[in-house]
Coordinates of C-alpha atoms and ligand atoms in Angstrom, one line a residue:
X1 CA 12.5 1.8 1.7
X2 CA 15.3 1.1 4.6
X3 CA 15.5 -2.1 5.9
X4 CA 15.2 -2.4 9.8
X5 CA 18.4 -3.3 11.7
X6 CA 18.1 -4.3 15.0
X7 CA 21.6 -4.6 17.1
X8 CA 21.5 -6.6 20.9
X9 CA 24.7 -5.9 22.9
X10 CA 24.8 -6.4 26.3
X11 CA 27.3 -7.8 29.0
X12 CA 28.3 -11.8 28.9
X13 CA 25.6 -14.0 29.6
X14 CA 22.6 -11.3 30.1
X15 CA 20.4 -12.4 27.4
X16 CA 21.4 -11.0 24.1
X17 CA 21.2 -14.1 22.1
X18 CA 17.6 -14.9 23.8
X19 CA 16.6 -11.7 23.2
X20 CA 18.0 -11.1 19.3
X21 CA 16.2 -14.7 18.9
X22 CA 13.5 -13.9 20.0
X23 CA 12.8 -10.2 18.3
X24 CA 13.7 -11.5 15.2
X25 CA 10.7 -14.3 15.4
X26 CA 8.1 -12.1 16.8
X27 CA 9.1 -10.0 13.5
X28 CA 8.9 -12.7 11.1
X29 CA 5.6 -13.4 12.9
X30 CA 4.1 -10.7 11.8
X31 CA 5.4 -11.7 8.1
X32 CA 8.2 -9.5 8.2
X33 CA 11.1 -11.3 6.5
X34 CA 13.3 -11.7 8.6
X35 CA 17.0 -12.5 8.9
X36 CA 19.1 -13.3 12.7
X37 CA 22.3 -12.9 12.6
X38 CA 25.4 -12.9 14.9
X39 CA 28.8 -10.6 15.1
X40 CA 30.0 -13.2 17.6
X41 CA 32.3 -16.0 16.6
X42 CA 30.6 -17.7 19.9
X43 CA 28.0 -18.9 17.5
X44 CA 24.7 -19.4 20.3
X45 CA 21.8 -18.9 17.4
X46 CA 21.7 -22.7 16.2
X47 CA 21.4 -23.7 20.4
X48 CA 19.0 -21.0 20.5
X49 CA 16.5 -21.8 18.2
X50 CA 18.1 -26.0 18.4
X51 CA 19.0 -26.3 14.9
X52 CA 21.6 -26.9 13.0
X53 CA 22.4 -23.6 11.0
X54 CA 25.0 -24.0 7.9
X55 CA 27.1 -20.9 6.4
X56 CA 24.2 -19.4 4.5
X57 CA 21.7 -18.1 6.1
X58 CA 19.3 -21.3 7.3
X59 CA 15.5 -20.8 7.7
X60 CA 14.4 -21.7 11.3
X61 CA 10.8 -20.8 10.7
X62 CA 8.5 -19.2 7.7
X63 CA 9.5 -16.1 7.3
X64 CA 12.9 -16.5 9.2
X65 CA 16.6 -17.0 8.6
X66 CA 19.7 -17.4 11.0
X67 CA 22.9 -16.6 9.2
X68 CA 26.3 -17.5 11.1
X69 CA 29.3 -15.0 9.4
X70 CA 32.6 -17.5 9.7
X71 CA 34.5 -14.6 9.2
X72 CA 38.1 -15.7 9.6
X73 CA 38.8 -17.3 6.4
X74 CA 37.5 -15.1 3.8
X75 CA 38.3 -12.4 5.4
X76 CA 42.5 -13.2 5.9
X77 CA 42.5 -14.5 2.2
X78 CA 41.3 -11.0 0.8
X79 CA 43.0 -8.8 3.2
X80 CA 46.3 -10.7 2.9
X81 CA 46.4 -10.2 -0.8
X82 CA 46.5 -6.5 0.2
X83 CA 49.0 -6.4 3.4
X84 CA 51.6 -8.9 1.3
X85 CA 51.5 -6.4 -1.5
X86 CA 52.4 -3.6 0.7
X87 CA 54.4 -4.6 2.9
X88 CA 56.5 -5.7 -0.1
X89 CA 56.6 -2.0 -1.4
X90 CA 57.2 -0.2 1.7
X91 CA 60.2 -2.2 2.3
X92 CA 61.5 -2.1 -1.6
X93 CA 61.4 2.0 -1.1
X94 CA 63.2 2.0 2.1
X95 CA 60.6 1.9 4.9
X96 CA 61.6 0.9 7.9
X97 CA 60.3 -2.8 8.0
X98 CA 58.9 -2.2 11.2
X99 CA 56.8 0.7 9.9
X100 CA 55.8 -1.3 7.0
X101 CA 54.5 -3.6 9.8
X102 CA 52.5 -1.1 11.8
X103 CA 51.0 0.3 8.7
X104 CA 49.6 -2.6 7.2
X105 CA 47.9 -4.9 10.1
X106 CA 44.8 -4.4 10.6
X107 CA 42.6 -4.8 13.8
X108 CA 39.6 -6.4 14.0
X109 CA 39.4 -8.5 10.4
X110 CA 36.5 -11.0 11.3
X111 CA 34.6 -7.8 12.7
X112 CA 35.4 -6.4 9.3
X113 CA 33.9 -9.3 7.7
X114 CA 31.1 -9.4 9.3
X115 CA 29.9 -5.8 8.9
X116 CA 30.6 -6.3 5.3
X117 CA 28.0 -9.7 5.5
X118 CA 25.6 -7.2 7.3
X119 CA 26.0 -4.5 4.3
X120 CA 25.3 -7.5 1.7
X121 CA 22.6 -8.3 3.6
X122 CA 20.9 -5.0 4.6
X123 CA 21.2 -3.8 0.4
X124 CA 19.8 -7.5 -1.0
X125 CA 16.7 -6.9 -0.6
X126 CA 15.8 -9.8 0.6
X127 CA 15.0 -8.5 4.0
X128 CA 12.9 -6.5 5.5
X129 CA 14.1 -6.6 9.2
X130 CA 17.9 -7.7 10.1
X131 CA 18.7 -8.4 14.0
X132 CA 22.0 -8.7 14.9
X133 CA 23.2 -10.7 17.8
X134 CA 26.4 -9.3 19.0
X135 CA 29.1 -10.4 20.9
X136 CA 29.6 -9.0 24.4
X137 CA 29.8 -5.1 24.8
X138 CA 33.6 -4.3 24.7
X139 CA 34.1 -6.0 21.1
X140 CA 31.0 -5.1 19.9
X141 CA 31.9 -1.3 21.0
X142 CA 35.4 -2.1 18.9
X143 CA 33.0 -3.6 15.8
X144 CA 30.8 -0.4 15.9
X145 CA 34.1 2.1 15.9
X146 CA 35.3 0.4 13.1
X147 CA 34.4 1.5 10.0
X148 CA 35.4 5.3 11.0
X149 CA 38.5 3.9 12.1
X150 CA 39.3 1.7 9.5
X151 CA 38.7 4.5 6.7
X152 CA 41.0 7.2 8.8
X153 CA 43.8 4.3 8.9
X154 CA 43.6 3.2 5.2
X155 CA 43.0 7.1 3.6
X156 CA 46.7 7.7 6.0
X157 CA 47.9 4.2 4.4
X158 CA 47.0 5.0 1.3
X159 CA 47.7 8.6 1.3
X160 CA 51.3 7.5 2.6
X161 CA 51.0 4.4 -0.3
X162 CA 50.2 7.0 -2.7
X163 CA 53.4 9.6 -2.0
X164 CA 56.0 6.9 -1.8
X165 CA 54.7 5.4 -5.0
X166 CA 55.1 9.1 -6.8
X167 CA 58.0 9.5 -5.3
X168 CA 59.8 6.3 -6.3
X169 CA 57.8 5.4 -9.6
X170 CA 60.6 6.1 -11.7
X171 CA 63.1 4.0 -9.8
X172 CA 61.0 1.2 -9.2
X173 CA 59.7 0.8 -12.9
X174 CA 63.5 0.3 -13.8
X175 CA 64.5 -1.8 -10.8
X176 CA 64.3 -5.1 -11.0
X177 CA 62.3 -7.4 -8.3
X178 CA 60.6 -4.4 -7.1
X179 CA 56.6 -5.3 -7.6
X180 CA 54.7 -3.1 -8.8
X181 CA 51.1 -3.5 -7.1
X182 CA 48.2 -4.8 -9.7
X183 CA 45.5 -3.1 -10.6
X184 CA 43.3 -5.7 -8.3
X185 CA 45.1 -4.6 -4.9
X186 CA 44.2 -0.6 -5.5
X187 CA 40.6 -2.3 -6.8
X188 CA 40.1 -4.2 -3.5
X189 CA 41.3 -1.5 -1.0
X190 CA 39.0 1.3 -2.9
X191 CA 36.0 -1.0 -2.7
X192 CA 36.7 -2.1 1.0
X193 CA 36.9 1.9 1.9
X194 CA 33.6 2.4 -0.2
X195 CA 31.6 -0.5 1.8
X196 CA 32.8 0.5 5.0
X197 CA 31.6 4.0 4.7
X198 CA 28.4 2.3 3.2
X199 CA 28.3 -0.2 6.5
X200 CA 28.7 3.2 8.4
X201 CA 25.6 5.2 7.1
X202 CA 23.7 2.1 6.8
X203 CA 24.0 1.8 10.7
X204 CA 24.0 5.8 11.7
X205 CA 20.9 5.5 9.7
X206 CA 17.5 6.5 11.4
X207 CA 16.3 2.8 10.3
X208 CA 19.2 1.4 12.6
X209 CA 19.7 0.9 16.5
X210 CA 21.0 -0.9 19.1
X211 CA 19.1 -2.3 21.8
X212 CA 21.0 -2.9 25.7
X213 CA 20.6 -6.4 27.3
X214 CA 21.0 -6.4 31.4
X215 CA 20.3 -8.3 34.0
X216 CA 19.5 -6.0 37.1
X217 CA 22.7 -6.2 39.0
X218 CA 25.1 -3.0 39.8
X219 CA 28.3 -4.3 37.5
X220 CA 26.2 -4.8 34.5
X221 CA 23.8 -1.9 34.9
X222 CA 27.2 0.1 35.1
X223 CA 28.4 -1.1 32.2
X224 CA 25.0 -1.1 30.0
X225 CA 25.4 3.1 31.2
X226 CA 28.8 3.0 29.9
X227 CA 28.2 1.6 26.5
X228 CA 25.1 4.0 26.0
X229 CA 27.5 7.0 26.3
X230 CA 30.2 5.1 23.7
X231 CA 27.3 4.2 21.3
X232 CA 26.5 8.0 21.4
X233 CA 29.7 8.9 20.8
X234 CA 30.3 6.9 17.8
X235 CA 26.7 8.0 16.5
X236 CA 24.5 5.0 17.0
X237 CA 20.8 5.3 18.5
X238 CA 20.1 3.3 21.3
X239 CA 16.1 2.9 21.2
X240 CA 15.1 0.6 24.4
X241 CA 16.9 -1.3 27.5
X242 CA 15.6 -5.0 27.9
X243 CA 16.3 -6.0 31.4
X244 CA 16.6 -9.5 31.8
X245 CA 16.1 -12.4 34.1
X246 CA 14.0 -10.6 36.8
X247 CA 12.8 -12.8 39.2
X248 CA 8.9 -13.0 39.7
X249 CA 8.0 -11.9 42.8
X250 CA 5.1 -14.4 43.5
X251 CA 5.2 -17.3 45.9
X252 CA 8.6 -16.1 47.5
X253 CA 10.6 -17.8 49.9
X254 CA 13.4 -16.0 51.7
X255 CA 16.0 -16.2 49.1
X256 CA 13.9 -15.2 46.6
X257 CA 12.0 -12.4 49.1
X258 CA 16.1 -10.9 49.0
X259 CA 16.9 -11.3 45.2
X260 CA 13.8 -9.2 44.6
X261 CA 14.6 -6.7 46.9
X262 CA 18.0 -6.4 45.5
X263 CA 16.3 -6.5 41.7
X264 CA 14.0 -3.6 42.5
X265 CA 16.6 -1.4 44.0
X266 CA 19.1 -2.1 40.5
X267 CA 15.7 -1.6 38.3
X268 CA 14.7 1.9 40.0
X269 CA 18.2 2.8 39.1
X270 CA 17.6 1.5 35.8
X271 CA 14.9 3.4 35.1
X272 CA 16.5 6.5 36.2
X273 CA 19.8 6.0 33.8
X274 CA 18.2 5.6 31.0
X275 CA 15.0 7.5 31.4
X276 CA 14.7 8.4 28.3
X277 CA 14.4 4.6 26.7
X278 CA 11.5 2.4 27.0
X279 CA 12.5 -0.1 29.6
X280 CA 11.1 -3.7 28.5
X281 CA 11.8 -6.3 31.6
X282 CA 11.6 -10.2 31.4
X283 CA 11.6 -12.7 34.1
X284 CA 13.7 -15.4 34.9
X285 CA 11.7 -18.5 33.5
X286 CA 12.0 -21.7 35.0
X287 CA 14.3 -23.1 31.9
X288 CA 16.3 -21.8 28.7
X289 CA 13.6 -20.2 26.2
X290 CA 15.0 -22.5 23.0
X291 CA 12.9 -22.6 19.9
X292 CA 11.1 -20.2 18.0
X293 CA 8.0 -20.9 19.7
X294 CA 9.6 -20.2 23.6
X295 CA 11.8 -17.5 22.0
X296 CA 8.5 -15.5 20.6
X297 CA 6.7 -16.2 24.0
X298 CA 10.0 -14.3 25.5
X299 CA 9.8 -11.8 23.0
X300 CA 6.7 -11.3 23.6
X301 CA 6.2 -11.0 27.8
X302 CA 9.0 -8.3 27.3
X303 CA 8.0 -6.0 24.7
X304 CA 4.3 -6.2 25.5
X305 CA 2.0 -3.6 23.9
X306 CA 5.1 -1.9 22.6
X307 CA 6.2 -2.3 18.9
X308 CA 9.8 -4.1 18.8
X309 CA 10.1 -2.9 15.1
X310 CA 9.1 0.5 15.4
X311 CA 11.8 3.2 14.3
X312 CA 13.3 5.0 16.6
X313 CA 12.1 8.8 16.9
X314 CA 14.6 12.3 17.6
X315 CA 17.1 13.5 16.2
X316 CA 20.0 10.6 16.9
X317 CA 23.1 11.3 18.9
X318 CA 24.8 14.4 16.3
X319 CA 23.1 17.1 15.3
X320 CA 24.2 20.2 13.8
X321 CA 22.8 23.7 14.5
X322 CA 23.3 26.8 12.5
X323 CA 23.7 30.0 14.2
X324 CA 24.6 33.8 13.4
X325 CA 27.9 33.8 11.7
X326 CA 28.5 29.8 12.5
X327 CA 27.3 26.8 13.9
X328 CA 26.7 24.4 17.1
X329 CA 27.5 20.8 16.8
X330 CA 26.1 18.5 19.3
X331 CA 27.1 15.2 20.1
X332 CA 24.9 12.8 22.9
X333 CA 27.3 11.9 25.4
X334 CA 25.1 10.6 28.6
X335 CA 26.3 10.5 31.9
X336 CA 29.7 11.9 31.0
X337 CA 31.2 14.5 32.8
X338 CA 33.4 17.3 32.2
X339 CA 36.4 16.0 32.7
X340 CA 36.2 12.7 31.0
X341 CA 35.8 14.3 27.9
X342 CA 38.8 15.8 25.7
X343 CA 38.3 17.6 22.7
X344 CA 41.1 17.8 19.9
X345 CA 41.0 19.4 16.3
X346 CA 43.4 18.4 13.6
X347 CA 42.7 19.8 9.7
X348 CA 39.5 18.6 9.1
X349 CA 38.6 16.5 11.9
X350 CA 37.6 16.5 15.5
X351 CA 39.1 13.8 17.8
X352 CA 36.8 13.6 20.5
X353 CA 37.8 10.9 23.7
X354 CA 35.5 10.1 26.3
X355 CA 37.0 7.6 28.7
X356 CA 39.2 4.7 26.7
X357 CA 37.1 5.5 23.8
X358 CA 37.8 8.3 20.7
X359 CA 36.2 8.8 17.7
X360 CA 38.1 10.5 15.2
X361 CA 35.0 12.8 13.4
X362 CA 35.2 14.1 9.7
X363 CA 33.8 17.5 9.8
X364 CA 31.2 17.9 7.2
X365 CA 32.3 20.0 4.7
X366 CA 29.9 22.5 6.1
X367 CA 32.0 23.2 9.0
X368 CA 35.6 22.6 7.1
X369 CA 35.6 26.2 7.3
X370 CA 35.4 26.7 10.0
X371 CA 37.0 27.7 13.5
X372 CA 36.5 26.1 16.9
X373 CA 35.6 28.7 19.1
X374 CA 34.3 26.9 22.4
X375 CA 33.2 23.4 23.7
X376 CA 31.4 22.3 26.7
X377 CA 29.7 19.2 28.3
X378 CA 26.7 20.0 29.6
X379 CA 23.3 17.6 30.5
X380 CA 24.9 14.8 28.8
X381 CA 25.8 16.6 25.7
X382 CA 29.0 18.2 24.2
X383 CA 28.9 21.0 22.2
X384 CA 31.2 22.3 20.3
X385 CA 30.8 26.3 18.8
X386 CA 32.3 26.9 15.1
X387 CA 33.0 30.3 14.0
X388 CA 32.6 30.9 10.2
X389 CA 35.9 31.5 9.0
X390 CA 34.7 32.6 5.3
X391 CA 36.1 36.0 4.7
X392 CA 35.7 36.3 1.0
X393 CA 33.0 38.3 1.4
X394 CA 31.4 37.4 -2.0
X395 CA 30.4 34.3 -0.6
X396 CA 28.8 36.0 2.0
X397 CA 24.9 36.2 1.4
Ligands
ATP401 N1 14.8 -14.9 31.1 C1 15.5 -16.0 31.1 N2 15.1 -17.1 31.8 C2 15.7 -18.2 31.8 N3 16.8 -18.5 31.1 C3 17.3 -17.5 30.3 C4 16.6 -16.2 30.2 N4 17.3 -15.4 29.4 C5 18.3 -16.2 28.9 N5 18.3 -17.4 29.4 C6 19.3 -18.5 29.2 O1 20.5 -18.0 29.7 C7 21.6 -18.4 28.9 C8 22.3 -17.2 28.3 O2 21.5 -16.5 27.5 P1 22.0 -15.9 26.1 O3 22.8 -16.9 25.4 O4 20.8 -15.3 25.4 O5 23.0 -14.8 26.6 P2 24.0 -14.0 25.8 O6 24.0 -12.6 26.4 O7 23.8 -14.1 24.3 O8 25.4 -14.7 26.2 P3 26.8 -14.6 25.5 O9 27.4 -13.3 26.1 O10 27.5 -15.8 25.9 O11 26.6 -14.5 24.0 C9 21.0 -19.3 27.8 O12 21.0 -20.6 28.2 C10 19.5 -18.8 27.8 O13 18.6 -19.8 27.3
MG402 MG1 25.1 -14.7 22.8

């Protein structure tokens, strides 16, 4: 039984911690158990719900926990254990110390830190819904890419770690002063690889999505598109659009008459990006919705009738289709066009960029075999045609 994961993204300022808030106790609500919890090192929960939440998760209300990761420290004190070793090793067998440098920093360690809360979290047990209150779209895009990335970058490390220790065992086990790394540094690197590929299918899973926060104004409805083609492109479902702070239309002045105006044009344009998402809208209330009780009434007024927990139906953003004599994949890319996508293939993976954004794609080891043979982007999808390259005919059926 998966545990429901929630994500709210969003530009700066729209809403997301409201809205993550208040999601999280309409689920605990309904006696869900419940854990909030925020990606952001801009911790807003605690002001939010107006407590004062410590470093384990803090119950707000029954049912309900807020959990604020302070990534930083833990994080630096494991990883650094690692990068010191290495870079130790590189430079005893030669490597060029700049190299040594390049290979071993890693982006993004809080991010890493928290993802690797979230997994804690999501296999405990203790939980039957998790929402996550991210930071603002551009790092939270970064957050999401990360796992993949982070694997590709330490299986090249590591591959790289690997040859030069073959390579200069002998020497170094006579040298003197040259460290040889202990058991512990291959132990935490092989267990960091396994939870961040955990983290990954944890999140790609069908019990996982990521909700958009806007406001209805051009720039952010621009970027709320944008970030619905990246999420696609790094396999997350988007289920539903919550636009926020729309300004009732009652008992208008002229100010207000012209704010409307200007809401409804952005929301008709809203509805016609993401068409295919349920569209929850909120107004702009006369003061901040803190406490569980206004954050529910929120909650609430936005979701209506619809079910903020339910699971998100189709197919997800990659699917894979066999046909005679090979096989389509297809990968969700909405609104991008033809030429913003670029399609490479190196061994076994498939670098795919749309925009400032790639994602470096693992074949399955169904299609290792096989041979690129076209690729288009069409209606907001790529497709990419594989050729069965499996000429031992025995294996033929
Ligand atoms: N519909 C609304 N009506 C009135 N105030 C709102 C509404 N939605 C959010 N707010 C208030 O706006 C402020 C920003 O909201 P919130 O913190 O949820 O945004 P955020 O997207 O999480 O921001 P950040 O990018 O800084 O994390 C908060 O003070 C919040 O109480
Ligand atoms: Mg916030």
């Amino acid at each position: 039984m998966g545990v429901r994961i929630i994500l709210f993204t969003g530009k700066g300022g729209v809403g997301k911690t409201t809205s993550a808030a208040g999601t999280a106790t309409l689920a605990a609500g309904r006696g869900q158990r419940t854990l909030v919890m925020s990606t952001d090192a801009a911790h807003s929960l605690g002001d939010a719900f107006a407590c004062v939440i410590g470093a384990e998760p803090t119950p707000v209300a029954p049912n309900l926990w807020v959990h604020q990761v302070d990534a930083q420290r833990r994080f630096e004190l494991s990883w650094g254990d690692i990068q010191g070793y290495l870079m130790s090793v590189l430079d005893a067998a030669g490597v060029d110390p700049i190299t040594a440098e390049e290979l071993t920093v890693i982006p993004g360690a809080e991010e890493v830190l928290a993802l690797l809360e979230l997994r804690q979290h999501a296999l405990s047990g203790e939980w039957d819904v998790i929402v996550v209150d991210c930071a603002p779209t551009a790092e939270t895009l970064r957050l999401l890419a990360l796992p993949e990335a982070l694997n590709w970058y330490m299986s090249r490390m590591f591959g790289v770690q690997r040859k030069v220790m073959r390579a200069l065992r002998p020497v170094l086990t006579r040298a003197a002063g040259v460290p040889m790394p202990e058991d512990s540094v291959f132990d935490a690197v092989e267990r960091l690889h396994r939870d961040l590929e955990e983290v990954q299918q944890i999140l790609s899973d069908k019990d996982a999505s990521v909700r958009l926060v806007l406001t209805p104004e051009a720039v952010v409805v621009a970027e709320a598109r944008r970030s619905l083609t990246t999420l696609s492109l790094y396999g997350y479902r988007v289920d539903g659009v919550i636009a926020n702070r729309v300004f009732p239309s009652d008992g208008a002045d002229a100010w207000r008459d012209a704010w409307v105006a200007a809401q409804e044009g952005v929301l008709a344009e809203v509805r016609q990006s993401f068409v295919d998402l349920p569209i929850w809208t909120s107004s702009y209330q006369p003061g901040e919705p803190m406490g569980a009780e206004a954050l529910a009434a929120f909650a609430e007024a936005a979701y209506g009738d619809s079910d903020p927990l339910a699971i998100p139906s189709g197919d997800g953003p990659m699917t894979i289709t066999r046909t005679e004599g090979g096989a389509v994949l297809r990968i969700a890319l909405p609104f991008a066009a033809k030429e913003d996508v670029d399609l490479a293939r190196h061994g076994d993976e498939l670098v795919v960029t749309v925009g400032s954004y790639r994602r470096l794609l693992a074949l399955p080891a169904a299609l290792a075999r096989h041979t690129v043979t076209g690729a288009r982007v069409e209606a907001g999808s790529l497709q990419v045609k594989f050729r069965s390259d499996n000429d031992d005919p025995q294996e033929q059926p």
